[in-house]
């Protein structure tokens, strides 16, 4: 489920109508089937190979700040879940 601030929740499913083009590009199995460990790494390797093959490495690597932002995001998700799904300000 996903909801924009102040809007009704909507269910987004793999391969469903609400999925954006970026999600569709990395979807390998039909909606309703769990995407597993193997598929996640296959997608990661495909994306990395594409960057390497293009030899355009500008912005292709993540840094410490990106990792920290990711940890803060996961922490906010957990806090939101514990607090009845309230929005958590990440600014």
Short mmCIF file of C-alpha atoms in Angstrom, two decimals:
data_model
loop_
_atom_site.label_atom_id
_atom_site.label_comp_id
_atom_site.label_asym_id
_atom_site.label_seq_id
_atom_site.Cartn_x
_atom_site.Cartn_y
_atom_site.Cartn_z
CA UNK A 1 0.00 0.00 0.00
CA UNK A 2 1.09 3.55 -0.75
CA UNK A 3 -0.43 6.90 0.04
CA UNK A 4 0.61 10.41 -0.78
CA UNK A 5 0.30 12.85 2.09
CA UNK A 6 -3.37 13.71 2.54
CA UNK A 7 -4.61 11.24 -0.09
CA UNK A 8 -6.30 7.86 0.11
CA UNK A 9 -4.08 4.75 0.20
CA UNK A 10 -3.73 2.78 -3.02
CA UNK A 11 -2.44 -0.73 -3.57
CA UNK A 12 0.53 -0.97 -5.93
CA UNK A 13 1.22 -4.46 -7.19
CA UNK A 14 4.07 -5.81 -9.27
CA UNK A 15 3.14 -5.40 -12.91
CA UNK A 16 -0.12 -3.66 -11.99
CA UNK A 17 -1.51 -0.51 -13.53
CA UNK A 18 -0.11 1.76 -10.81
CA UNK A 19 3.47 0.58 -11.33
CA UNK A 20 5.65 3.11 -13.12
CA UNK A 21 7.83 2.41 -16.14
CA UNK A 22 10.96 2.01 -13.97
CA UNK A 23 9.22 -0.71 -11.94
CA UNK A 24 7.97 -2.46 -15.06
CA UNK A 25 11.52 -2.45 -16.50
CA UNK A 26 12.83 -4.52 -13.57
CA UNK A 27 9.81 -6.80 -13.14
CA UNK A 28 10.63 -10.32 -14.25
CA UNK A 29 7.77 -12.39 -12.89
CA UNK A 30 3.98 -11.95 -13.02
CA UNK A 31 2.02 -9.99 -10.46
CA UNK A 32 1.16 -12.01 -7.37
CA UNK A 33 4.42 -13.96 -7.28
CA UNK A 34 7.09 -12.97 -4.73
CA UNK A 35 10.27 -11.64 -6.23
CA UNK A 36 13.10 -13.39 -4.45
CA UNK A 37 16.73 -13.22 -3.62
CA UNK A 38 17.95 -14.46 -6.99
CA UNK A 39 15.90 -11.98 -9.00
CA UNK A 40 17.01 -9.06 -6.84
CA UNK A 41 20.67 -9.82 -7.48
CA UNK A 42 20.06 -10.46 -11.18
CA UNK A 43 18.55 -6.98 -11.49
CA UNK A 44 21.45 -5.41 -9.59
CA UNK A 45 24.01 -7.17 -11.80
CA UNK A 46 22.17 -6.21 -14.99
CA UNK A 47 22.07 -2.55 -13.98
CA UNK A 48 25.76 -2.57 -13.00
CA UNK A 49 26.74 -4.28 -16.26
CA UNK A 50 24.82 -1.64 -18.23
CA UNK A 51 26.70 1.18 -16.49
CA UNK A 52 30.06 -0.55 -17.01
CA UNK A 53 29.34 -1.31 -20.68
CA UNK A 54 28.32 2.30 -21.35
CA UNK A 55 31.54 3.53 -19.69
CA UNK A 56 29.48 6.43 -18.32
CA UNK A 57 30.25 6.24 -14.62
CA UNK A 58 29.01 9.74 -13.73
CA UNK A 59 26.78 9.33 -10.69
CA UNK A 60 26.87 5.54 -11.00
CA UNK A 61 28.41 4.88 -7.61
CA UNK A 62 26.96 5.54 -4.21
CA UNK A 63 28.79 7.16 -1.35
CA UNK A 64 28.63 7.26 2.42
CA UNK A 65 25.89 9.91 2.40
CA UNK A 66 23.73 7.71 0.16
CA UNK A 67 24.13 4.84 2.63
CA UNK A 68 23.30 7.09 5.56
CA UNK A 69 20.20 8.40 3.77
CA UNK A 70 19.12 4.80 3.17
CA UNK A 71 19.54 3.88 6.84
CA UNK A 72 17.59 6.98 7.89
CA UNK A 73 14.81 6.05 5.46
CA UNK A 74 14.54 2.49 6.82
CA UNK A 75 14.56 3.83 10.39
CA UNK A 76 11.75 6.26 9.51
CA UNK A 77 9.75 3.41 7.96
CA UNK A 78 10.09 1.37 11.14
CA UNK A 79 9.14 4.30 13.36
CA UNK A 80 6.14 5.07 11.16
CA UNK A 81 5.03 1.45 11.36
CA UNK A 82 5.26 1.48 15.16
CA UNK A 83 3.38 4.81 15.36
CA UNK A 84 0.22 3.82 13.46
CA UNK A 85 1.70 4.69 10.04
CA UNK A 86 2.14 8.39 10.75
CA UNK A 87 4.32 10.35 8.35
CA UNK A 88 7.90 10.82 9.52
CA UNK A 89 9.73 13.97 8.43
CA UNK A 90 13.13 13.09 6.95
CA UNK A 91 14.31 16.66 6.44
#
